[in-house]
CSV table of C-alpha atoms in Angstrom, one decimal:
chain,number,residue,atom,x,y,z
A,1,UNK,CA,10.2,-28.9,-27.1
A,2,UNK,CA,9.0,-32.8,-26.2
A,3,UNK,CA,10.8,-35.4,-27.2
A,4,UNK,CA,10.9,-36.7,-30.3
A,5,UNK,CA,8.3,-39.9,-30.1
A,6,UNK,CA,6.6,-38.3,-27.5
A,7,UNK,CA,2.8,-38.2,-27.3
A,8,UNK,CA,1.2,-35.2,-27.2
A,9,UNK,CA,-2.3,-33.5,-27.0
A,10,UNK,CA,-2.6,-30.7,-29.8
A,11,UNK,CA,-5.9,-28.5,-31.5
A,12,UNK,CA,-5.5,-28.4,-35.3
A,13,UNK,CA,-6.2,-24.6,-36.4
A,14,UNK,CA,-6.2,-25.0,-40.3
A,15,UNK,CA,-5.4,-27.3,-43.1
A,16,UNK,CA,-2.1,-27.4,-45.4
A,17,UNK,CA,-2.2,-27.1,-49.0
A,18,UNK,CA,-1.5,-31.0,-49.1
A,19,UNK,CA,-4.6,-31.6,-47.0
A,20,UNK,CA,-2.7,-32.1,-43.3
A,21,UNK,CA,-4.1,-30.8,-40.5
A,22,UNK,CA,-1.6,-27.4,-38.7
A,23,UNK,CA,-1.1,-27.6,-35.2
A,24,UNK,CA,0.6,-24.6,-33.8
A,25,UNK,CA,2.6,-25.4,-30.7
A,26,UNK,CA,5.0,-23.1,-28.9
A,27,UNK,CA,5.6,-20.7,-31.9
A,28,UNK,CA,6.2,-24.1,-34.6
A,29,UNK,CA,4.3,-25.4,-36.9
A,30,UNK,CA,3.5,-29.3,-36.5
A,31,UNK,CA,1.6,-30.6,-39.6
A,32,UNK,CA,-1.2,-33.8,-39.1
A,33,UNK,CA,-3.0,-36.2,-41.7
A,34,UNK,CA,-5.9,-37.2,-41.2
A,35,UNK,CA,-7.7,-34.7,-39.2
A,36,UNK,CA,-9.6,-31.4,-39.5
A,37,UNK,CA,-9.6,-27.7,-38.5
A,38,UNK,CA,-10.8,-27.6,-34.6
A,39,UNK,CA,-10.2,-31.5,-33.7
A,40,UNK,CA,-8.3,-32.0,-30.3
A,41,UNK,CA,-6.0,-35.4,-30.8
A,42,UNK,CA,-2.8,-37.3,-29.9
A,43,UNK,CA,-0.3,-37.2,-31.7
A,44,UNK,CA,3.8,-38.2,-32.0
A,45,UNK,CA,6.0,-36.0,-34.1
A,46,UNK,CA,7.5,-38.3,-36.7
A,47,UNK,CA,9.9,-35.8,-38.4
A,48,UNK,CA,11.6,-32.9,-36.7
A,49,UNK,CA,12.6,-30.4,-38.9
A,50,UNK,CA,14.1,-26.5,-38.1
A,51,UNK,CA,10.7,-24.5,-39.3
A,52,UNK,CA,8.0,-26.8,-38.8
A,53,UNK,CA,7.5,-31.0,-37.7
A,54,UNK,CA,5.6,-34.2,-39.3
A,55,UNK,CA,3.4,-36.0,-36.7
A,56,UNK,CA,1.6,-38.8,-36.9
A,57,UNK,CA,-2.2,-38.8,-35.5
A,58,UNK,CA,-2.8,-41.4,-32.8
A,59,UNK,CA,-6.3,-40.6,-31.8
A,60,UNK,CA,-8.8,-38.2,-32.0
A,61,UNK,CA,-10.2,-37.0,-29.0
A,62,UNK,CA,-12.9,-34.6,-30.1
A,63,UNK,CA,-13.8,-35.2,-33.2
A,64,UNK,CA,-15.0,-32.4,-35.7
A,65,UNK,CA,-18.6,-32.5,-37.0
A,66,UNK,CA,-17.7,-32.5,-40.4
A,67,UNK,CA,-15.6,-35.5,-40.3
A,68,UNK,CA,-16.6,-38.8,-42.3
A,69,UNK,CA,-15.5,-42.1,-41.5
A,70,UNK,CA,-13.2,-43.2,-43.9
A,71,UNK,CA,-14.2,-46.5,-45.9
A,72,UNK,CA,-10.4,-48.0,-45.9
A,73,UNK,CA,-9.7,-49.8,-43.0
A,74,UNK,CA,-5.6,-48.8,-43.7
A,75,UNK,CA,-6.5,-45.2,-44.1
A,76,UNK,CA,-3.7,-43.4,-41.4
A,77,UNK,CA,-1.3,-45.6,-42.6
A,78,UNK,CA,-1.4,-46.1,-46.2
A,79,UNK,CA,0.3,-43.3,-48.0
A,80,UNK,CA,-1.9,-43.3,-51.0
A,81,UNK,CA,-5.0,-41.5,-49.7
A,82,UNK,CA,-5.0,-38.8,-47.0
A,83,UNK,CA,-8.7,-37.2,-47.5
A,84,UNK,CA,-11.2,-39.8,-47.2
A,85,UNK,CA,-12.3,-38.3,-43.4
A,86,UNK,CA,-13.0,-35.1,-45.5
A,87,UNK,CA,-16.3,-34.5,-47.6
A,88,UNK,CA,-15.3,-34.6,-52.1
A,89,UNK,CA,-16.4,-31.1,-52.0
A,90,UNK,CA,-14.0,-30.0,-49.3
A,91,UNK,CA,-11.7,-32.2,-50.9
A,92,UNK,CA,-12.0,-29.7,-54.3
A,93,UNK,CA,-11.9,-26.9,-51.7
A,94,UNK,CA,-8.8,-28.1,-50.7
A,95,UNK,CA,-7.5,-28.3,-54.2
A,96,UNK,CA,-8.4,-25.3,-55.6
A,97,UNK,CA,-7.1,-23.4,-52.6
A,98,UNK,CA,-3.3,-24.9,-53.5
A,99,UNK,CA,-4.0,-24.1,-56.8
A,100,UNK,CA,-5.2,-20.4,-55.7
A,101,UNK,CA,-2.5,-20.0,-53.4
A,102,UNK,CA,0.7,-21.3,-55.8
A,103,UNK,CA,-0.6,-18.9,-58.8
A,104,UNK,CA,-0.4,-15.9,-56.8
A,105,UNK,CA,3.0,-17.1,-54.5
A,106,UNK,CA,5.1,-18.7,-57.1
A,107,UNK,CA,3.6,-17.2,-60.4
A,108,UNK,CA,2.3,-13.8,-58.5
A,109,UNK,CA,-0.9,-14.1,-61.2
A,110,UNK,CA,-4.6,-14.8,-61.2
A,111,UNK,CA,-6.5,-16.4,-63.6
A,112,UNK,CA,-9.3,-13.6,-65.1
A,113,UNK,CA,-11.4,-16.2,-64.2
A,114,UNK,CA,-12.0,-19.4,-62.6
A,115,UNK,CA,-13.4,-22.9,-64.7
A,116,UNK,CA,-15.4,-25.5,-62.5
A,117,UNK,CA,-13.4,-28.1,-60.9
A,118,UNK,CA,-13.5,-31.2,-63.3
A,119,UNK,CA,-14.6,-33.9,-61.7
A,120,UNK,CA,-16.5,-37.3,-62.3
A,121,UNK,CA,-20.2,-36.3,-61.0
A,122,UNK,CA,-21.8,-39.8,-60.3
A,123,UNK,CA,-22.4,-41.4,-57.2
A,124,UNK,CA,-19.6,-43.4,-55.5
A,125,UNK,CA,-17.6,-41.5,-58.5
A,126,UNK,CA,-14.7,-41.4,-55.5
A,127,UNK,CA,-14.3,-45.0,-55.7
A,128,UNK,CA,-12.8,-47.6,-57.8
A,129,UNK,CA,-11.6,-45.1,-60.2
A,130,UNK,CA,-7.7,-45.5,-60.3
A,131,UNK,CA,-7.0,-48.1,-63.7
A,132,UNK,CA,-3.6,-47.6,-63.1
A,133,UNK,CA,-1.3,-48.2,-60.2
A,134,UNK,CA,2.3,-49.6,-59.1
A,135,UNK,CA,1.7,-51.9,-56.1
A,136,UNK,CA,5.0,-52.4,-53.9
A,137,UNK,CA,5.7,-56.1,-52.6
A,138,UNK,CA,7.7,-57.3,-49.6
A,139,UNK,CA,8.0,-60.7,-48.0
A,140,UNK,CA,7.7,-59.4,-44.4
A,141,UNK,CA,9.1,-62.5,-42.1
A,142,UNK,CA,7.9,-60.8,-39.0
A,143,UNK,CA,4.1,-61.4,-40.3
A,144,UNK,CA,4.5,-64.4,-41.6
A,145,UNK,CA,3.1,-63.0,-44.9
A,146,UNK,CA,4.0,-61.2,-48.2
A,147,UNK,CA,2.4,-57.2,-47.8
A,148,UNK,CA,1.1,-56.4,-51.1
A,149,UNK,CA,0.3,-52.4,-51.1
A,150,UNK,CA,1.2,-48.9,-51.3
A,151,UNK,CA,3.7,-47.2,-48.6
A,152,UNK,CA,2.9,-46.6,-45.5
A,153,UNK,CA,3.0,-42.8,-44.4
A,154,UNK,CA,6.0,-42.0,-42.1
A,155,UNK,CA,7.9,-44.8,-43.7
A,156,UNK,CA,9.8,-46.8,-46.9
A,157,UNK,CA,7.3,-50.5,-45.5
A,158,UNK,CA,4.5,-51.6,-47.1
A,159,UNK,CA,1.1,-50.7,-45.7
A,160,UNK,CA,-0.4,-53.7,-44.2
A,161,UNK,CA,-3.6,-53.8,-46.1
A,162,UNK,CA,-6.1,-56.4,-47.7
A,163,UNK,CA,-7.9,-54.7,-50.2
A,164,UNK,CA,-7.5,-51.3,-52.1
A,165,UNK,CA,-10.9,-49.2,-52.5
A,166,UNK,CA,-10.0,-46.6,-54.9
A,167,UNK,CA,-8.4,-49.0,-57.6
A,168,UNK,CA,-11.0,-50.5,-60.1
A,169,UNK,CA,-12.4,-53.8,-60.1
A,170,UNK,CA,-11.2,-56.2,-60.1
A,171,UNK,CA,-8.2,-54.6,-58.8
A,172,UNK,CA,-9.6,-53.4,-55.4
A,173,UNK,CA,-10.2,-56.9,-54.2
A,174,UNK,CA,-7.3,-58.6,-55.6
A,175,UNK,CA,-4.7,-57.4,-52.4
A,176,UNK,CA,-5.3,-60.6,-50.3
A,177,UNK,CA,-5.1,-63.2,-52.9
A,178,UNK,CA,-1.8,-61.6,-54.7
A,179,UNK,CA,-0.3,-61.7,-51.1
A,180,UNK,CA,-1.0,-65.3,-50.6
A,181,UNK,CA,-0.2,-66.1,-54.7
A,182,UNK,CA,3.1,-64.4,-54.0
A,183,UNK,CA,3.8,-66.1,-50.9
A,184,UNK,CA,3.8,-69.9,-52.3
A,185,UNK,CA,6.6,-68.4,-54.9
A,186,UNK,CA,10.2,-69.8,-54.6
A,187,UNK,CA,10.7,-66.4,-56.3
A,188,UNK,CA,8.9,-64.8,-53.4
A,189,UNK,CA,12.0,-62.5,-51.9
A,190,UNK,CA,12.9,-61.3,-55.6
A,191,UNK,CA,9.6,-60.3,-56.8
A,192,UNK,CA,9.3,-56.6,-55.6
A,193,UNK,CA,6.5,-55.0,-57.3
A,194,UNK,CA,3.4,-54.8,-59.8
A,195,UNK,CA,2.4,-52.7,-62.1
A,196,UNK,CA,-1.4,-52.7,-62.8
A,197,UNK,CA,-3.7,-51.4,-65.8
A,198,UNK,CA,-7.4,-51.7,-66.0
A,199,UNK,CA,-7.8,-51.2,-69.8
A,200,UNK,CA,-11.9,-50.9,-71.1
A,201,UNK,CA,-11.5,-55.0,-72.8
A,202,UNK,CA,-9.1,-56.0,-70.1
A,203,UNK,CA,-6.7,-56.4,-67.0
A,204,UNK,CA,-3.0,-56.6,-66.8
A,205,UNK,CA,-0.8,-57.3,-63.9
A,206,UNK,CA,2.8,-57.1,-64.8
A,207,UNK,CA,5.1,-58.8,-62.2
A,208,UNK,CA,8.5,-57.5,-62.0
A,209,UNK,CA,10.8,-60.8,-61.1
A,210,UNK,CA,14.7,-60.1,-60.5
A,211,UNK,CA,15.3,-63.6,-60.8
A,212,UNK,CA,13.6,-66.0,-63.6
A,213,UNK,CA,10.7,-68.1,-61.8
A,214,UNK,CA,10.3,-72.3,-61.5
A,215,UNK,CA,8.3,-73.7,-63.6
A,216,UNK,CA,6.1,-74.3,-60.9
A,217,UNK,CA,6.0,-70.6,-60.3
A,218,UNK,CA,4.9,-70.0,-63.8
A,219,UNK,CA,2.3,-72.3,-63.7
A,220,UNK,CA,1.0,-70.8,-60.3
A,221,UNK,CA,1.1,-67.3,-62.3
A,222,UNK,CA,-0.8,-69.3,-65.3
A,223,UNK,CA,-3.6,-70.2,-63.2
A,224,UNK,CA,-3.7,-66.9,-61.1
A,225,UNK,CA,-5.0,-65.5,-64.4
A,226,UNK,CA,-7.2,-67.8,-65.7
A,227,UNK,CA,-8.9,-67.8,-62.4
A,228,UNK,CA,-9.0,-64.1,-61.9
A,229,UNK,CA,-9.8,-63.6,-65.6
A,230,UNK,CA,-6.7,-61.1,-65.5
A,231,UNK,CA,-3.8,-61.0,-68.1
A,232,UNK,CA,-0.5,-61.6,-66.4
A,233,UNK,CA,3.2,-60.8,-68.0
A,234,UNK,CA,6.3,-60.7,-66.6
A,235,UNK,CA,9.3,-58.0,-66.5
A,236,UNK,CA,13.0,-59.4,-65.7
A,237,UNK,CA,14.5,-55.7,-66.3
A,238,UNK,CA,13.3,-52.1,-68.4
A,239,UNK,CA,10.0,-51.9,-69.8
A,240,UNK,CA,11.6,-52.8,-73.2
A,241,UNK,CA,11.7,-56.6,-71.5
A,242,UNK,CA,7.6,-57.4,-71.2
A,243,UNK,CA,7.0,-61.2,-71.4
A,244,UNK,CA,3.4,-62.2,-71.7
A,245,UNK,CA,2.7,-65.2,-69.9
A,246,UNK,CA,-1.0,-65.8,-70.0
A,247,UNK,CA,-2.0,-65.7,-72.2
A,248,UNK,CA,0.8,-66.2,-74.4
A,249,UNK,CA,-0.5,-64.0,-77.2
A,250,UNK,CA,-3.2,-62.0,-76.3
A,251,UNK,CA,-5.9,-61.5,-79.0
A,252,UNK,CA,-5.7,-57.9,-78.6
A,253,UNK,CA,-4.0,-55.1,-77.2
A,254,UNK,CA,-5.2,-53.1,-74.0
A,255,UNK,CA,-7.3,-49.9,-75.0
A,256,UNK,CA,-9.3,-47.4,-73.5
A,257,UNK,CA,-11.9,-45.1,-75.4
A,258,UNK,CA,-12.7,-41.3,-76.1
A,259,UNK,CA,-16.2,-42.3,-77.5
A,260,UNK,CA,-16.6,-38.2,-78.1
A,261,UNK,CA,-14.0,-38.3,-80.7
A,262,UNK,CA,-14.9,-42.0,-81.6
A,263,UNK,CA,-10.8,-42.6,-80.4
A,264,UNK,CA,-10.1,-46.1,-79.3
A,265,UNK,CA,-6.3,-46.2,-78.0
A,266,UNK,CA,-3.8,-48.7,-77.3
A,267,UNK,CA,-1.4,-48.7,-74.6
A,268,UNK,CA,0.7,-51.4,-73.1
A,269,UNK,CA,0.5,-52.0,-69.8
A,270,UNK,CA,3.5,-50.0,-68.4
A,271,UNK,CA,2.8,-47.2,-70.5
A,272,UNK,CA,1.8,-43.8,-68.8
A,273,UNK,CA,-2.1,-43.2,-68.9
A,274,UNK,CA,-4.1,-40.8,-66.8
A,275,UNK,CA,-5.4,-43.2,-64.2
A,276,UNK,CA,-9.3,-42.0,-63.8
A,277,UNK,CA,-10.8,-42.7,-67.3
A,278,UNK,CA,-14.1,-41.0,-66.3
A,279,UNK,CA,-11.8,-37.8,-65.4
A,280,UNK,CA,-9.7,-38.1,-68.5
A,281,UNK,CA,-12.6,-37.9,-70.9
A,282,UNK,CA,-13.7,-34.6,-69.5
A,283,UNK,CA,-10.2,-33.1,-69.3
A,284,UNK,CA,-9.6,-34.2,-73.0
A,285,UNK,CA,-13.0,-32.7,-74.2
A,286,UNK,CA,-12.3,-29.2,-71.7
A,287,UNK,CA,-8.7,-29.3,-73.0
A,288,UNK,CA,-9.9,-29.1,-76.7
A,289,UNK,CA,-12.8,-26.6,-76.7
A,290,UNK,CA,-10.8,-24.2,-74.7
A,291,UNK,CA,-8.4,-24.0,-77.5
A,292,UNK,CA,-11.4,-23.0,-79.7
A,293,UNK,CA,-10.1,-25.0,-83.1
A,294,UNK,CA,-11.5,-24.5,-86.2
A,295,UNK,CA,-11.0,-26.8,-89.3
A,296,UNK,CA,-8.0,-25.3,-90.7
A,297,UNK,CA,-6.0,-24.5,-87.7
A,298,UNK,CA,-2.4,-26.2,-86.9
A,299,UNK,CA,-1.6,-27.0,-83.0
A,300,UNK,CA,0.9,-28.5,-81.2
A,301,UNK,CA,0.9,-30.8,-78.8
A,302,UNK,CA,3.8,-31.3,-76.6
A,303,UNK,CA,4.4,-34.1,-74.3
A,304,UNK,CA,2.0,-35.9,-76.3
A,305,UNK,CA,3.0,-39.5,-74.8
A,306,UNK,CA,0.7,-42.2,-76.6
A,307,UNK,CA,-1.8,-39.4,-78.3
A,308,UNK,CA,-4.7,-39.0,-75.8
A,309,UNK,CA,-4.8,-35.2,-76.2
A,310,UNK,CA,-3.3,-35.2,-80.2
A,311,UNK,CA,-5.8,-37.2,-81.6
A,312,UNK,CA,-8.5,-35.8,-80.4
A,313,UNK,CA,-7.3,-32.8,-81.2
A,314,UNK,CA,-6.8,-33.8,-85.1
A,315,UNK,CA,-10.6,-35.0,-85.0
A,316,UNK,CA,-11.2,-30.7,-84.8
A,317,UNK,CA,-8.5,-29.2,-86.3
A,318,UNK,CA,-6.5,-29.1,-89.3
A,319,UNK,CA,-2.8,-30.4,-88.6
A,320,UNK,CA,-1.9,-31.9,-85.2
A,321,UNK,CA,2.2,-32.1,-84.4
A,322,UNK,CA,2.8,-34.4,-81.3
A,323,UNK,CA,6.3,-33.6,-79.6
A,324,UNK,CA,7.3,-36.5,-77.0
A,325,UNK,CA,10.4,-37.5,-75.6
A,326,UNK,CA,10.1,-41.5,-75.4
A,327,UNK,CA,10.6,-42.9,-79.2
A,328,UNK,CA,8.5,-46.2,-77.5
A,329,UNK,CA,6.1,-43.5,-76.8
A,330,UNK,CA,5.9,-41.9,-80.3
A,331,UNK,CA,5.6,-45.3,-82.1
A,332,UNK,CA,2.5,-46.3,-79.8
A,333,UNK,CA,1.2,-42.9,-80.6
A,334,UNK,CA,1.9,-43.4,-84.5
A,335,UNK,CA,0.3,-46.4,-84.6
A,336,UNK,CA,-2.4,-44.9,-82.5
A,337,UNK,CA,-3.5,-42.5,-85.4
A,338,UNK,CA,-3.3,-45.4,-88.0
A,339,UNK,CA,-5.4,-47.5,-86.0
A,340,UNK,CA,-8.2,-44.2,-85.9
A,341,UNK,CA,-7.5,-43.5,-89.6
A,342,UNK,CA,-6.3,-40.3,-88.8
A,343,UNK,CA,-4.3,-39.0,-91.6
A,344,UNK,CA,-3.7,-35.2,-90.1
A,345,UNK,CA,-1.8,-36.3,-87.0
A,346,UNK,CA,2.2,-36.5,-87.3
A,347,UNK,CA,4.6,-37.3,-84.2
A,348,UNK,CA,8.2,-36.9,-83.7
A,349,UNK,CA,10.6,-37.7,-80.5
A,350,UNK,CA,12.1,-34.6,-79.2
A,351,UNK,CA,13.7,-34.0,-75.8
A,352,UNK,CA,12.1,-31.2,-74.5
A,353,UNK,CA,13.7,-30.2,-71.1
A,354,UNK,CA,16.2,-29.3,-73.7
A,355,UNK,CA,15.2,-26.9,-76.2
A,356,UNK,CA,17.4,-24.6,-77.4
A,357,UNK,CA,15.7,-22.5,-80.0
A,358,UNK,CA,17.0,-24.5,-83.5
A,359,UNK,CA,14.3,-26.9,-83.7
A,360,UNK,CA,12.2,-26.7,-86.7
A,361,UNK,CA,8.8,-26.7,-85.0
A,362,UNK,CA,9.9,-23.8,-83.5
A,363,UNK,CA,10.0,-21.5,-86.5
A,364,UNK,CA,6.4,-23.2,-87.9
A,365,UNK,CA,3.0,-21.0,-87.3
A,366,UNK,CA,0.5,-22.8,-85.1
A,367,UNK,CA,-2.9,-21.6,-83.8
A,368,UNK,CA,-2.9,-23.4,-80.6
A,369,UNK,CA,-0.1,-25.2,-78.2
A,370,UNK,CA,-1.2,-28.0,-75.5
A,371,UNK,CA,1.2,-29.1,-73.1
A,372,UNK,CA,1.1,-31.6,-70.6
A,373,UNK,CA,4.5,-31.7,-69.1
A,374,UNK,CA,5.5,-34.2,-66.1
A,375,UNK,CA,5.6,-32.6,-62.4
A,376,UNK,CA,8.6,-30.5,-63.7
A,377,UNK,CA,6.7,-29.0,-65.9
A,378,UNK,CA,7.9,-27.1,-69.3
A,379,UNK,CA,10.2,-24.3,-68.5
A,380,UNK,CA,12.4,-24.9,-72.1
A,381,UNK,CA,9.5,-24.5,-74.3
A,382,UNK,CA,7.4,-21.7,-72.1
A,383,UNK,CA,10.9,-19.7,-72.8
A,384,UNK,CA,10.3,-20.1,-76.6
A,385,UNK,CA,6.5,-19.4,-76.5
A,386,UNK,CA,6.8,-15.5,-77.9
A,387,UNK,CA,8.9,-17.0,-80.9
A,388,UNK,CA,6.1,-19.3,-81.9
A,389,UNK,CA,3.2,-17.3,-81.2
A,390,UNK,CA,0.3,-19.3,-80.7
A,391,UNK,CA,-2.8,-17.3,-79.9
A,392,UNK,CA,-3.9,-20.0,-77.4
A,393,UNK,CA,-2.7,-22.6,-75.0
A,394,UNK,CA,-3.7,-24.7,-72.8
A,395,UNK,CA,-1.7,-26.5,-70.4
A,396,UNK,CA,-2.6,-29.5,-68.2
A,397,UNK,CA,-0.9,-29.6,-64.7
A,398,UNK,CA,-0.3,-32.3,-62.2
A,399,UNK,CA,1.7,-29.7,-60.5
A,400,UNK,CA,0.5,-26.9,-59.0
A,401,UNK,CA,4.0,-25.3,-58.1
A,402,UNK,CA,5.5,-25.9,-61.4
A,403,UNK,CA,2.4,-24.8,-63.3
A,404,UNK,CA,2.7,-21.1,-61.6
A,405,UNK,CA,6.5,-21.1,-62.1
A,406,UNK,CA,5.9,-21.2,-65.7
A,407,UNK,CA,2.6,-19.0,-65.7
A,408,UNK,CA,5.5,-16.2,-64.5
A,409,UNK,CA,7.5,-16.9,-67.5
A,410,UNK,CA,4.1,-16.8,-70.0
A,411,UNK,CA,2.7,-13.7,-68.6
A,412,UNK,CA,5.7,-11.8,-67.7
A,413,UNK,CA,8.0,-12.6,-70.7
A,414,UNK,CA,6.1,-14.3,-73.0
A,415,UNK,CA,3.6,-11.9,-73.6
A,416,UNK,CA,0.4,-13.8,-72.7
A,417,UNK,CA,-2.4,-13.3,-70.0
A,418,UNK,CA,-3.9,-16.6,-67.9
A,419,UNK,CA,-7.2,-16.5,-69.3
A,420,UNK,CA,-8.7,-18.8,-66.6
A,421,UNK,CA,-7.8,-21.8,-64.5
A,422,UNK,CA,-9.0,-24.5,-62.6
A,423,UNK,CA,-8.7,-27.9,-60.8
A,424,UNK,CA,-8.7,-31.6,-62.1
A,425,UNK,CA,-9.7,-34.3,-59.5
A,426,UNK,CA,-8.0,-36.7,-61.1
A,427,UNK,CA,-7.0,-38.5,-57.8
A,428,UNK,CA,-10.3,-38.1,-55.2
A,429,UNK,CA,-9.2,-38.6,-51.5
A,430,UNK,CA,-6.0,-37.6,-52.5
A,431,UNK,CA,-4.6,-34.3,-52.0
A,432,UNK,CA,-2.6,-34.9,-55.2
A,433,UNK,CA,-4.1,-31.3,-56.9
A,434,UNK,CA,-4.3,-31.8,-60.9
A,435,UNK,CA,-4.9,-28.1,-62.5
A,436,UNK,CA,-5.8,-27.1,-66.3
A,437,UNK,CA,-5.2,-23.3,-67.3
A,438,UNK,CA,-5.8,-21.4,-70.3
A,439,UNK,CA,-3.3,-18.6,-72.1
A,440,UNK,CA,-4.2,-16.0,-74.9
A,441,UNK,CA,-2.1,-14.0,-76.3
A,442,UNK,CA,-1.7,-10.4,-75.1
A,443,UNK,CA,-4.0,-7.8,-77.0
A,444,UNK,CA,-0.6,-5.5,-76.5
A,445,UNK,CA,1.5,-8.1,-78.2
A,446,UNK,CA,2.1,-7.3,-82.2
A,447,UNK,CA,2.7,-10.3,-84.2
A,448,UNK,CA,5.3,-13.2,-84.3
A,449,UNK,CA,9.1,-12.1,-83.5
């Protein structure tokens, strides 16, 4: 076995579920971003573990046809993106394969059929999509300058990088110049991240500060904004601890639109949203005709976080109940129906990793349940789905694993079938796999127990 650190000269054979090239060498697995099936490289093992190794690629010696030069000059190091060599359609490929392959390992189903990959279809569609994003921030001594970035790959630094080209503008170019902003701080050690959001109306950057800036800092902040046309708060602790600093009081909330469902919602700018708008209308409008609603029907929505799936949903169907486990969550969404005039939509604050079987929502009838758990996904309620019966569900994944975990539980004690299922790209050049899949209930099944 070389040395760990050692170069080495390998031929990648196939591609991991995560999109990283598989060397096989001397009977082990050693698994490499950034490169394609049949490429001959160097490489240096990074991570040496009992069954298989992490390397990281050094150069490609013969390239494969198929590869694309990647627009991002940090691409290999950055952490965020590990597919931009590969073409979007093998990117899907990619995706739908983990999806494939975790459905039938971990759930041991198949969907009775497969839905299209969701995707945004217009040019460049790959590119400036991400509105949302948590940007790390070290003063790095060494190079003289503060990094401003994601992580880099093998490690806990920063990615030395100058620009971003999958966050929207203006957030793509705005790497450099928060680097040098944050670099004339005094506060410039104790400032160690920023949270962005590109709403439709306007741009936030949230600077989290662990100790109060100068005046001088402020003002430097002040005019960062009014320059850059961006909103700029800070956050000395939780989320419960936003300051607006410029403006001081912003004329209006950030919001995005659902112009389908003639939906405008409002979200702060720390609050979860999913981070390709383009993407998100399409899942929203997938997610509700594949419940098939009509007027009267009652559906649940659990996980419902600010509303994006419950109010559309109310727009089609009789009586909406959204379940979430933030109360900071359920207000924004409460207020979120007032603001639409949406009188059929009601919300409550529920922990739902822990359901135990006495909660009243439990016992109601509903025609159709949508959840859109976190990566842990929803094994509590899937455990309580026979009790309330729905005939349909649809469930929005940004896990594959954890998705087929609990498509065991629906089909093989639950009494329902996976109708179909298929891929989100939610994150191009990624190999972050988002998945949507559908459940009816079982023609064997009799009614409600």
């Amino acid at each position: 076995m070389p040395r760990r650190r050692e170069p080495e000269i390998a031929t990648i054979d196939a591609f991991s579920h995560d999109g990283r090239g598989i060397a096989a060498i001397e009977g082990k697995k050693v698994f490499v971003p950034g490169v394609l099936p049949g490429e001959r490289l160097r490489m240096v093992r990074r991570k040496v573990h009992r069954g298989y190794d992490e390397a990281e690629l050094l150069e490609v010696l013969v390239p494969s046809p198929q590869r694309l030069e990647p627009r991002c000059t940090a691409f290999g190091v950055c952490g965020g993106c590990a597919l931009q060599h590969v073409s979007a359609g093998k990117q899907r490929h990619i995706k739908e394969q983990a999806l494939r392959d975790s459905l039938k390992r971990v759930g041991g189903v198949a969907p009775q059929r497969w839905l299209e990959p969701l995707f945004d279809p217009l040019p460049e569609s790959g590119w400036q999509y991400r509105r949302r994003a948590r940007l790390a921030v070290r003063d790095v001594s060494a190079k003289g300058r503060v990094l401003v970035g994601f992580r880099e790959q093998h490690t806990t630094l920063i990615a030395d990088m100058h620009r971003c080209e999958v966050l929207v503008s203006p957030l793509d170019g705005l790497i450099e110049p928060l680097s040098e902003l944050i670099g004339s701080l005094s506060i410039r050690k104790r400032l160690p991240q920023i949270e962005v959001a590109a709403a439709d109306n306007a741009t936030e950057l949230v600077f989290r500060v662990l100790d109060p800036p100068s005046p001088e800092d402020r003002e430097k902040l002040q005019r960062f904004g009014f320059e850059q046309g961006l909103r700029i708060s800070l956050q000395p602790g939780g989320t419960d601890t936003l300051q607006p600093l410029y403006p001081e009081s912003p004329a209006e909330a950030l919001f995005y639109e659902l112009p389908q469902f003639d939906l405008r919602i409002h979200f702060k700018p720390v609050d979860f949203i999913q981070v390709n708008g383009a993407v998100n209308r399409l899942l929203v409008a997938a997610a509700v005709e594949l419940l098939q609603l009509k007027e009267n029907d009652r559906v649940l929505d659990l996980f419902c976080g600010i509303g994006n799936f419950s109010l559309p949903l109310a727009r089609r169907a009789g009586h909406v109940l959204g379940i979430e486990g933030t109360a900071v969550q359920v207000s924004r969404a409460q207020s979120n129906a007032v603001l639409n005039d949406i009188g059929n939509c009601d919300f409550r604050c529920a922990d739902l990793a822990a359901v135990d079987g006495r909660e009243g929502w439990l016992r109601q009838d509903w025609h159709g349940v949508l959840l859109d758990p976190p990566r842990s996904g929803a094994d509590a309620v899937v455990r309580h789905m026979k009790r309330l019966g729905p005939e349909r569900i649809v469930y929005v994944s940004c896990h594959p694993a954890t998705l087929a975990r609990d498509a065991r539980v629906l089909t093989a004690e639950q009494g329902y079938v996976l109708e179909a299922a298929g891929i989100v790209d939610m994150f191009p050049h990624t190999a972050h796999t988002e998945a949507i899949a559908v459940f009816a209930r079982s023609p064997r099944r009799g009614g409600r127990k």
